[in-house]
Amino acid sequence: MKVAVVKYNAGNIRSVINALRRLGVEPVLTDDADELRGADRVLFPGQGEARQAMTYLRHHHLDEVLRSLTQPVLGICIGQQLLCSHSEEGDTPCLGIFPAVVRRFQPRRHEDKVPHMGWNSLHFGEGARSPLLRGIAEEAYVYFVHSYYVPLCAHTAATTDYILPFSAALCRDNFMATQFHPEKSGDVGERIIQNFLDL
Amino acid sequence: MLAKRIIPCLDIKDGQTVKGINFVNLRQAGDPVALGKAYSQQGADELVYLDITASHEGRKTFTDLVGRVAQEISIPFTVGGGIGALADVERLLTAGADKVSVNSAALRRPELIDEISGHFGSQVCVVAIDARQGDDGRWTCYLNGGRIPTDRDLFAWAHEVQERGAGEILFTSMNHDGVKGGFANEALRRLADTLTIPVIASGGAGCRDHFRDVFALGHADAALAASVFHFGEIAIPDLKVFLRDEGIPVRLTATTPTPPPATNTPTHIRQ
């Protein structure tokens, strides 16, 4: 299986590569359109700022490439946010796979610290479980670091409650995304990455 | 619910784990990667690796170690010790660390905090503060692992580092460190209640009750300890169950023992 990780200017891609290697997969880190289109799985991870990331993606025509992918794609953290239609961060138009607007957390009480950083729990609705999240227990803990969030929408696959309930994971056809970092979420995260590889 | 974090700290010298008792008297406590992996499997929420090597050669050994930790461990980890410039931060983040912790260098040149958060984001920038409470009640910050006093007040400095873009504060009470009599809950509470960034408590863990108190009374977001974990005095799975039963939100993992029978449930209200 050929697994590609999107190479762009949002850091912390190494931890995703390390996580894939722990599962016995040697990924290619690439910004080449043909290589991305030809991969069996594409991971779109990252940390960073939305406007700079989108500027880079557009400049390298990666926005069109990402939109055109038909194999399973997994956005992580800022990757999830960039797959939405718009981000409040820098008032940035994004890739538009998920019709949602990314918002900044507004603290309500002193305890509401931003960024939302640390381990928080996942909740699943009544509907069918996304294959990405197969075998993950209700209230399983995963690791988050973010100041912006995706509100609940038709494509929400899991929710987490911090200041308000938000989309911890999204799924639409071949596009999947997590706000949390599965590559830093211990056994639970490892299972989610394995689920993605097994789709 | 956002979990309170339990963080084992590993002091590293020449590639091996050691722990200072009251900042001196080093004792061996095992292989850093194996130890980190064991803690991760037991349910530690993060790890901190502190390089206490002074030499250039030791730095390289530590960077190599950071790379091995990143390859083998699937939870976040922070590295610190001897970080004086952006180049050090870049080297350690490139090796795979999730966060870096700065201490003396930030006291000597506070702009370093602005630079780290500006280049790499606040989320990677942990500012460690070692402070001692004097007889007059005042908390003073110390340099170089608690060897050199400064004229900086703990609370004023904590607010300054927050303004400069620190993502978290790791506060070690030198009065409490190594004594195993509990954390500095009064000072911690004052920090946690007035800062808008998370506070990691360090120094003083001796028994499970101390962890409950640091969260319930000290309002800390995370608690760090070393020797009680390294020498097996407190097992992390037991600590997590204890905290949950005391009403503290913690992350329970598959390896955490199952809940006790209902007859053993404490009578006070749980969530």
Short mmCIF file of C-alpha atoms in Angstrom, two decimals:
data_model
loop_
_atom_site.label_atom_id
_atom_site.label_comp_id
_atom_site.label_asym_id
_atom_site.label_seq_id
_atom_site.Cartn_x
_atom_site.Cartn_y
_atom_site.Cartn_z
CA MET A 1 0.00 0.00 0.00
CA LYS A 2 1.27 3.43 -0.95
CA VAL A 3 0.66 6.04 1.74
CA ALA A 4 1.39 9.69 1.02
CA VAL A 5 1.72 12.53 3.52
CA VAL A 6 1.10 16.00 2.09
CA LYS A 7 4.26 18.08 2.26
CA TYR A 8 3.51 21.74 2.96
CA ASN A 9 4.42 24.54 5.34
CA ALA A 10 2.50 23.33 8.40
CA GLY A 11 4.85 21.73 10.92
CA ASN A 12 4.77 18.62 13.03
CA ILE A 13 4.51 16.21 10.14
CA ARG A 14 7.29 14.03 11.58
CA SER A 15 5.04 12.71 14.35
CA VAL A 16 2.56 11.44 11.75
CA ILE A 17 5.37 9.73 9.86
CA ASN A 18 6.63 8.16 13.10
CA ALA A 19 3.11 6.91 13.90
CA LEU A 20 2.76 5.31 10.44
CA ARG A 21 6.16 3.65 10.82
CA ARG A 22 5.11 2.20 14.18
CA LEU A 23 2.25 0.55 12.25
CA GLY A 24 4.70 -0.88 9.73
CA VAL A 25 3.98 1.61 6.93
CA GLU A 26 6.72 3.64 5.21
CA PRO A 27 4.98 6.77 3.88
CA VAL A 28 6.19 9.18 1.21
CA LEU A 29 6.27 12.86 2.11
CA THR A 30 5.39 14.68 -1.08
CA ASP A 31 3.89 17.78 -2.71
CA ASP A 32 3.91 16.18 -6.17
CA ALA A 33 0.44 16.08 -7.76
CA ASP A 34 0.91 12.74 -9.55
CA GLU A 35 2.37 11.09 -6.50
CA LEU A 36 -0.53 12.29 -4.33
CA ARG A 37 -3.14 11.24 -6.91
CA GLY A 38 -1.49 7.83 -7.26
CA ALA A 39 -1.35 7.03 -3.54
CA ASP A 40 -3.74 4.56 -1.88
CA ARG A 41 -4.09 6.77 1.18
CA VAL A 42 -3.34 10.45 1.71
CA LEU A 43 -2.73 12.03 5.09
CA PHE A 44 -3.04 15.81 5.41
CA PRO A 45 -1.67 16.64 8.86
CA GLY A 46 -0.30 19.81 10.32
CA GLN A 47 -0.12 22.54 12.87
CA GLY A 48 0.02 26.16 11.99
CA GLU A 49 -1.91 29.13 10.74
CA ALA A 50 -4.76 28.79 8.23
CA ARG A 51 -4.03 31.75 5.94
CA GLN A 52 -0.34 30.94 5.50
CA ALA A 53 -1.15 27.28 4.92
CA MET A 54 -3.82 28.05 2.28
CA THR A 55 -1.55 30.56 0.54
CA TYR A 56 1.13 27.89 0.29
CA LEU A 57 -1.32 25.21 -0.93
CA ARG A 58 -2.75 27.51 -3.63
CA HIS A 59 0.69 28.68 -4.72
CA HIS A 60 1.74 25.06 -5.24
CA HIS A 61 -1.66 24.10 -6.81
CA LEU A 62 -2.13 21.61 -4.01
CA ASP A 63 -5.63 22.99 -3.34
CA GLU A 64 -6.86 21.60 -6.68
CA VAL A 65 -5.01 18.33 -6.16
CA LEU A 66 -6.51 17.81 -2.69
CA ARG A 67 -10.06 18.56 -3.90
CA SER A 68 -9.68 16.09 -6.76
CA LEU A 69 -8.60 13.10 -4.65
CA THR A 70 -10.87 10.05 -4.74
CA GLN A 71 -8.95 7.69 -2.44
CA PRO A 72 -9.34 7.87 1.38
CA VAL A 73 -7.95 11.18 2.70
CA LEU A 74 -7.38 11.95 6.39
CA GLY A 75 -7.02 15.57 7.53
CA ILE A 76 -5.55 16.09 10.99
CA CYS A 77 -5.89 19.22 13.19
CA ILE A 78 -5.29 22.19 10.86
CA GLY A 79 -5.80 19.64 8.07
CA GLN A 80 -9.40 19.19 9.23
CA GLN A 81 -9.91 22.95 9.37
CA LEU A 82 -8.45 23.50 5.89
CA LEU A 83 -10.87 20.90 4.47
CA CYS A 84 -13.79 23.13 5.56
CA SER A 85 -15.21 25.99 3.48
CA HIS A 86 -13.86 28.94 5.46
CA SER A 87 -11.82 29.74 8.58
CA GLU A 88 -12.17 32.72 10.89
CA GLU A 89 -8.41 32.49 11.32
CA GLY A 90 -7.16 35.23 9.01
CA ASP A 91 -10.66 35.25 7.37
CA THR A 92 -9.43 32.51 5.05
CA PRO A 93 -11.31 30.72 2.26
CA CYS A 94 -10.43 27.01 2.56
CA LEU A 95 -10.83 23.84 0.47
CA GLY A 96 -14.60 23.46 0.83
CA ILE A 97 -14.91 19.70 1.20
CA PHE A 98 -16.90 20.07 4.41
CA PRO A 99 -19.48 22.91 4.23
CA ALA A 100 -18.60 24.38 7.63
CA VAL A 101 -17.05 27.61 8.90
CA VAL A 102 -14.14 27.22 11.32
CA ARG A 103 -14.61 29.42 14.42
CA ARG A 104 -12.35 30.61 17.22
CA PHE A 105 -13.14 29.43 20.76
CA GLN A 106 -14.70 32.21 22.85
CA PRO A 107 -13.98 31.60 26.56
CA ARG A 108 -17.04 31.93 28.81
CA ARG A 109 -15.43 31.34 32.20
CA HIS A 110 -11.90 31.64 33.56
CA GLU A 111 -11.44 27.86 33.31
CA ASP A 112 -12.04 28.06 29.54
CA LYS A 113 -8.42 28.32 28.47
CA VAL A 114 -7.56 28.77 24.79
CA PRO A 115 -5.90 26.87 23.17
CA HIS A 116 -7.84 23.78 24.10
CA MET A 117 -4.87 21.61 24.96
CA GLY A 118 -4.77 18.13 26.42
CA TRP A 119 -6.78 14.93 26.56
CA ASN A 120 -10.52 15.16 26.03
CA SER A 121 -13.21 12.57 25.38
CA LEU A 122 -15.04 11.55 22.20
CA HIS A 123 -18.79 11.15 21.93
CA PHE A 124 -20.73 9.43 19.19
CA GLY A 125 -24.30 10.08 18.15
CA GLU A 126 -27.06 7.55 17.55
CA GLY A 127 -26.31 7.15 13.84
CA ALA A 128 -24.02 4.67 12.12
CA ARG A 129 -20.41 4.77 13.27
CA SER A 130 -17.89 5.93 10.69
CA PRO A 131 -15.48 3.11 9.76
CA LEU A 132 -12.66 5.48 10.74
CA LEU A 133 -13.86 5.29 14.35
CA ARG A 134 -14.71 1.58 14.45
CA GLY A 135 -13.91 0.00 17.80
CA ILE A 136 -13.40 3.32 19.60
CA ALA A 137 -15.28 3.45 22.90
CA GLU A 138 -17.68 6.23 23.86
CA GLU A 139 -15.68 8.67 26.03
CA ALA A 140 -12.33 7.41 24.71
CA TYR A 141 -9.70 10.09 25.30
CA VAL A 142 -7.68 11.70 22.50
CA TYR A 143 -5.15 14.53 22.43
CA PHE A 144 -6.07 18.05 21.24
CA VAL A 145 -4.10 21.27 20.66
CA HIS A 146 -6.16 23.98 18.93
CA SER A 147 -7.69 27.44 19.25
CA TYR A 148 -10.16 27.11 16.35
CA TYR A 149 -12.88 24.49 15.98
CA VAL A 150 -15.34 23.12 13.45
CA PRO A 151 -18.96 23.52 14.66
CA LEU A 152 -21.35 20.57 14.57
CA CYS A 153 -22.56 19.89 11.04
CA ALA A 154 -24.13 17.19 8.86
CA HIS A 155 -20.73 15.49 8.47
CA THR A 156 -19.79 15.38 12.16
CA ALA A 157 -18.65 11.83 13.01
CA ALA A 158 -17.66 12.42 16.65
CA THR A 159 -18.07 15.32 19.06
CA THR A 160 -16.05 16.65 21.97
CA ASP A 161 -17.25 19.12 24.56
CA TYR A 162 -15.01 22.09 25.35
CA ILE A 163 -16.69 25.44 25.98
CA LEU A 164 -19.30 23.99 23.57
CA PRO A 165 -19.77 20.73 21.66
CA PHE A 166 -17.72 20.78 18.45
CA SER A 167 -16.73 18.39 15.64
CA ALA A 168 -13.90 16.17 16.85
CA ALA A 169 -14.10 14.18 13.61
CA LEU A 170 -15.72 14.65 10.20
CA CYS A 171 -16.50 12.19 7.42
CA ARG A 172 -17.85 12.80 3.93
CA ASP A 173 -17.41 10.12 1.28
CA ASN A 174 -13.65 9.51 0.92
CA PHE A 175 -12.73 12.55 3.05
CA MET A 176 -12.18 12.09 6.77
CA ALA A 177 -10.72 14.40 9.36
CA THR A 178 -9.94 14.67 13.05
CA GLN A 179 -9.42 17.82 15.08
CA PHE A 180 -7.38 15.79 17.58
CA HIS A 181 -3.97 14.27 16.91
CA PRO A 182 -4.37 10.50 16.48
CA GLU A 183 -0.58 10.25 16.13
CA LYS A 184 -0.25 11.55 19.71
CA SER A 185 -3.28 9.79 21.21
CA GLY A 186 -1.72 6.54 22.42
CA ASP A 187 -3.51 3.27 21.65
CA VAL A 188 -6.80 4.98 20.72
CA GLY A 189 -5.08 7.11 18.11
CA GLU A 190 -3.14 4.15 16.77
CA ARG A 191 -6.40 2.25 16.28
CA ILE A 192 -7.88 5.19 14.33
CA ILE A 193 -4.86 5.39 12.01
CA GLN A 194 -5.02 1.60 11.53
CA ASN A 195 -8.75 1.90 10.74
CA PHE A 196 -7.89 4.50 8.09
CA LEU A 197 -5.28 2.22 6.54
CA ASP A 198 -7.75 -0.71 6.63
CA LEU A 199 -10.63 1.14 4.86
CA MET B 1 -14.36 16.61 29.78
CA LEU B 2 -10.79 17.91 29.58
CA ALA B 3 -8.66 15.59 31.71
CA LYS B 4 -6.18 16.66 34.37
CA ARG B 5 -2.79 15.42 33.20
CA ILE B 6 -0.26 13.21 35.00
CA ILE B 7 3.27 13.81 33.74
CA PRO B 8 6.32 11.76 34.74
CA CYS B 9 9.53 13.77 34.41
CA LEU B 10 12.78 12.14 33.38
CA ASP B 11 16.04 13.95 34.11
CA ILE B 12 18.63 12.87 31.56
CA LYS B 13 22.40 12.90 31.99
CA ASP B 14 24.62 11.25 29.39
CA GLY B 15 21.62 9.39 27.96
CA GLN B 16 20.46 7.96 31.31
CA THR B 17 17.60 8.89 33.64
CA VAL B 18 18.56 10.44 36.95
CA LYS B 19 16.62 12.34 39.59
CA GLY B 20 17.91 15.10 41.78
CA ILE B 21 16.83 15.05 45.37
CA ASN B 22 16.32 18.71 46.22
CA PHE B 23 18.23 19.56 43.03
CA VAL B 24 21.41 17.65 44.08
CA ASN B 25 22.48 14.03 44.79
CA LEU B 26 21.79 12.24 41.52
CA ARG B 27 20.58 8.63 41.49
CA GLN B 28 20.24 6.34 38.49
CA ALA B 29 16.68 5.47 37.47
CA GLY B 30 16.79 3.59 34.20
CA ASP B 31 16.80 3.77 30.40
CA PRO B 32 14.89 6.86 29.17
CA VAL B 33 13.18 5.34 26.13
CA ALA B 34 12.15 2.13 27.91
CA LEU B 35 10.98 4.12 30.91
CA GLY B 36 8.99 6.55 28.73
CA LYS B 37 7.38 3.71 26.86
CA ALA B 38 6.43 1.97 30.09
CA TYR B 39 4.87 5.19 31.43
CA SER B 40 2.96 5.71 28.19
CA GLN B 41 1.56 2.18 28.39
CA GLN B 42 0.60 2.73 32.04
CA GLY B 43 -1.46 5.78 31.14
CA ALA B 44 0.88 8.75 31.61
CA ASP B 45 -0.66 11.68 29.70
CA GLU B 46 2.59 13.35 28.66
CA LEU B 47 6.28 13.00 29.37
CA VAL B 48 8.95 15.57 30.13
CA TYR B 49 12.62 14.88 29.35
CA LEU B 50 15.04 17.32 30.93
CA ASP B 51 18.64 17.38 29.72
CA ILE B 52 20.89 18.13 32.66
CA THR B 53 24.10 17.50 30.71
CA ALA B 54 26.30 20.55 30.38
CA SER B 55 28.67 19.41 27.60
CA HIS B 56 28.34 19.82 23.85
CA GLU B 57 28.71 16.05 23.39
CA GLY B 58 25.92 15.47 25.88
CA ARG B 59 23.65 17.75 23.84
CA LYS B 60 24.11 15.57 20.79
CA THR B 61 23.37 12.45 22.81
CA PHE B 62 20.20 14.13 24.07
CA THR B 63 19.07 15.14 20.58
CA ASP B 64 19.53 11.55 19.42
CA LEU B 65 17.53 10.41 22.41
CA VAL B 66 14.69 12.84 21.53
CA GLY B 67 14.58 11.28 18.06
CA ARG B 68 14.29 7.77 19.51
CA VAL B 69 11.57 8.84 21.95
CA ALA B 70 9.57 10.39 19.08
CA GLN B 71 9.83 7.18 17.07
CA GLU B 72 8.70 4.91 19.87
CA ILE B 73 6.21 6.85 21.98
CA SER B 74 2.68 7.81 20.91
CA ILE B 75 1.89 10.49 23.51
CA PRO B 76 3.09 14.12 23.59
CA PHE B 77 6.42 14.91 25.19
CA THR B 78 8.25 18.07 26.21
CA VAL B 79 12.01 18.50 26.28
CA GLY B 80 14.02 21.01 28.21
CA GLY B 81 17.40 21.84 29.68
CA GLY B 82 20.03 24.10 28.24
CA ILE B 83 17.79 25.73 25.61
CA GLY B 84 19.24 29.19 25.03
CA ALA B 85 18.44 30.08 21.43
CA LEU B 86 15.94 29.48 18.64
CA ALA B 87 18.41 27.10 16.99
CA ASP B 88 18.17 24.78 20.03
CA VAL B 89 14.38 24.84 19.78
CA GLU B 90 14.45 24.06 16.08
CA ARG B 91 16.92 21.20 16.61
CA LEU B 92 14.71 19.58 19.27
CA LEU B 93 11.41 20.08 17.44
CA THR B 94 12.97 18.68 14.27
CA ALA B 95 14.12 15.65 16.28
CA GLY B 96 10.44 15.10 17.13
CA ALA B 97 9.69 16.86 20.43
CA ASP B 98 6.17 18.29 20.72
CA LYS B 99 7.08 21.11 23.09
CA VAL B 100 10.20 22.70 24.52
CA SER B 101 10.65 24.04 28.01
CA VAL B 102 12.81 27.09 28.66
CA ASN B 103 13.93 28.29 32.07
CA SER B 104 17.13 30.22 32.86
CA ALA B 105 17.60 31.52 29.31
CA ALA B 106 14.15 33.11 29.42
CA LEU B 107 14.94 34.82 32.73
CA ARG B 108 18.18 36.17 31.26
CA ARG B 109 16.61 37.19 27.96
CA PRO B 110 12.78 37.23 28.10
CA GLU B 111 12.49 38.00 24.36
CA LEU B 112 13.36 34.34 23.76
CA ILE B 113 9.74 33.50 24.69
CA ASP B 114 8.38 35.92 22.06
CA GLU B 115 10.74 34.41 19.49
CA ILE B 116 9.78 30.80 20.19
CA SER B 117 6.04 31.46 20.20
CA GLY B 118 6.35 33.70 17.13
CA HIS B 119 8.26 31.13 15.11
CA PHE B 120 6.75 27.87 16.27
CA GLY B 121 3.48 28.82 18.03
CA SER B 122 2.59 29.23 21.68
CA GLN B 123 1.63 25.57 21.94
CA VAL B 124 5.28 24.46 21.77
CA CYS B 125 6.53 26.98 24.35
CA VAL B 126 6.55 25.83 27.97
CA VAL B 127 8.21 28.21 30.42
CA ALA B 128 9.59 26.45 33.49
CA ILE B 129 9.88 28.54 36.63
CA ASP B 130 11.84 27.45 39.72
CA ALA B 131 10.89 29.57 42.70
CA ARG B 132 11.42 29.59 46.44
CA GLN B 133 9.26 31.20 49.10
CA GLY B 134 11.32 33.23 51.53
CA ASP B 135 10.68 33.81 55.22
CA ASP B 136 8.91 37.04 54.28
CA GLY B 137 6.40 35.00 52.25
CA ARG B 138 7.62 36.33 48.92
CA TRP B 139 8.17 33.89 46.03
CA THR B 140 11.43 34.53 44.14
CA CYS B 141 12.53 32.99 40.84
CA TYR B 142 15.86 31.12 40.61
CA LEU B 143 18.32 30.50 37.77
CA ASN B 144 20.42 27.47 36.84
CA GLY B 145 18.40 24.69 38.40
CA GLY B 146 17.75 26.62 41.57
CA ARG B 147 21.31 27.68 42.27
CA ILE B 148 21.15 31.44 41.64
CA PRO B 149 18.44 33.72 43.04
CA THR B 150 17.06 36.56 40.90
CA ASP B 151 15.08 39.62 41.96
CA ARG B 152 12.05 38.48 39.99
CA ASP B 153 8.76 37.77 41.73
CA LEU B 154 7.11 34.46 40.73
CA PHE B 155 3.68 35.93 40.01
CA ALA B 156 4.94 38.97 38.09
CA TRP B 157 7.21 36.73 35.99
CA ALA B 158 4.43 34.20 35.33
CA HIS B 159 2.19 36.95 33.98
CA GLU B 160 5.00 38.39 31.90
CA VAL B 161 5.77 35.03 30.23
CA GLN B 162 2.06 34.61 29.46
CA GLU B 163 1.98 38.04 27.81
CA ARG B 164 5.07 37.13 25.80
CA GLY B 165 3.34 34.09 24.34
CA ALA B 166 4.16 31.10 26.56
CA GLY B 167 1.71 28.25 26.05
CA GLU B 168 2.09 26.69 29.51
CA ILE B 169 3.86 27.32 32.79
CA LEU B 170 5.71 24.58 34.63
CA PHE B 171 6.10 25.82 38.19
CA THR B 172 8.48 24.04 40.57
CA SER B 173 8.42 25.02 44.20
CA MET B 174 11.96 24.61 45.53
CA ASN B 175 10.55 24.56 49.05
CA HIS B 176 8.51 21.48 48.21
CA ASP B 177 10.71 19.68 45.64
CA GLY B 178 12.09 16.37 46.88
CA VAL B 179 10.40 16.70 50.27
CA LYS B 180 7.38 14.52 49.32
CA GLY B 181 5.06 16.52 51.56
CA GLY B 182 2.66 17.74 48.87
CA PHE B 183 2.65 20.47 46.21
CA ALA B 184 2.71 24.26 46.79
CA ASN B 185 -1.06 24.45 46.47
CA GLU B 186 -1.53 28.02 47.68
CA ALA B 187 0.90 29.51 45.17
CA LEU B 188 -0.38 27.17 42.46
CA ARG B 189 -3.95 28.26 43.04
CA ARG B 190 -2.96 31.89 42.79
CA LEU B 191 -1.20 31.16 39.48
CA ALA B 192 -3.97 28.99 38.04
CA ASP B 193 -6.75 31.39 39.03
CA THR B 194 -5.10 34.46 37.52
CA LEU B 195 -3.38 33.07 34.40
CA THR B 196 -5.19 32.13 31.20
CA ILE B 197 -2.65 29.45 30.18
CA PRO B 198 -2.37 26.00 31.78
CA VAL B 199 -0.23 25.50 34.87
CA ILE B 200 1.78 22.33 35.44
CA ALA B 201 2.59 21.74 39.11
CA SER B 202 5.97 20.30 40.04
CA GLY B 203 7.71 19.54 43.30
CA GLY B 204 6.39 17.74 46.33
CA ALA B 205 4.52 14.61 45.19
CA GLY B 206 4.80 11.91 47.84
CA CYS B 207 1.46 10.08 47.86
CA ARG B 208 -1.79 9.85 45.91
CA ASP B 209 -3.57 12.39 48.13
CA HIS B 210 -1.06 15.03 47.04
CA PHE B 211 -2.22 14.64 43.43
CA ARG B 212 -5.87 15.01 44.41
CA ASP B 213 -5.01 18.13 46.40
CA VAL B 214 -2.95 19.74 43.63
CA PHE B 215 -5.98 19.53 41.33
CA ALA B 216 -8.78 20.14 43.86
CA LEU B 217 -7.00 22.80 45.96
CA GLY B 218 -4.15 24.01 43.75
CA HIS B 219 -6.35 24.19 40.61
CA ALA B 220 -3.41 22.89 38.53
CA ASP B 221 -4.07 21.64 35.00
CA ALA B 222 -1.35 18.99 35.22
CA ALA B 223 0.93 17.48 37.85
CA LEU B 224 4.50 16.44 37.25
CA ALA B 225 6.56 14.08 39.36
CA ALA B 226 9.64 11.93 39.04
CA SER B 227 10.91 9.76 41.87
CA VAL B 228 7.51 8.54 43.13
CA PHE B 229 7.00 7.08 39.67
CA HIS B 230 10.59 5.98 38.94
CA PHE B 231 10.91 4.02 42.14
CA GLY B 232 7.43 2.52 41.91
CA GLU B 233 6.08 4.25 45.00
CA ILE B 234 2.99 5.29 43.03
CA ALA B 235 1.71 3.27 40.06
CA ILE B 236 0.04 5.49 37.45
CA PRO B 237 -2.94 3.16 36.79
CA ASP B 238 -3.74 3.08 40.54
CA LEU B 239 -3.31 6.86 40.75
CA LYS B 240 -5.73 7.42 37.85
CA VAL B 241 -8.42 5.22 39.42
CA PHE B 242 -7.93 6.91 42.78
CA LEU B 243 -8.29 10.37 41.20
CA ARG B 244 -11.36 9.35 39.25
CA ASP B 245 -12.97 8.04 42.43
CA GLU B 246 -12.14 11.35 44.10
CA GLY B 247 -14.06 13.20 41.37
CA ILE B 248 -11.05 14.46 39.41
CA PRO B 249 -11.47 14.14 35.61
CA VAL B 250 -8.67 11.89 34.33
CA ARG B 251 -8.01 9.89 31.19
CA LEU B 252 -8.54 6.20 31.82
CA THR B 253 -6.89 3.85 29.36
CA ALA B 254 -7.44 0.23 28.40
CA THR B 255 -4.70 -0.75 30.82
CA THR B 256 -6.37 1.07 33.70
CA PRO B 257 -7.91 -1.44 36.13
CA THR B 258 -11.68 -1.83 35.87
CA PRO B 259 -13.84 0.11 38.36
CA PRO B 260 -14.22 -1.42 41.83
CA PRO B 261 -17.55 -3.14 42.72
CA ALA B 262 -20.39 -0.82 43.71
CA THR B 263 -20.03 -1.72 47.38
CA ASN B 264 -16.59 -0.08 47.39
CA THR B 265 -17.84 3.13 45.80
CA PRO B 266 -17.13 6.16 48.00
CA THR B 267 -20.26 7.68 49.44
CA HIS B 268 -19.58 11.20 48.16
CA ILE B 269 -21.10 12.27 44.87
CA ARG B 270 -19.27 11.38 41.69
CA GLN B 271 -19.83 12.62 38.19
#
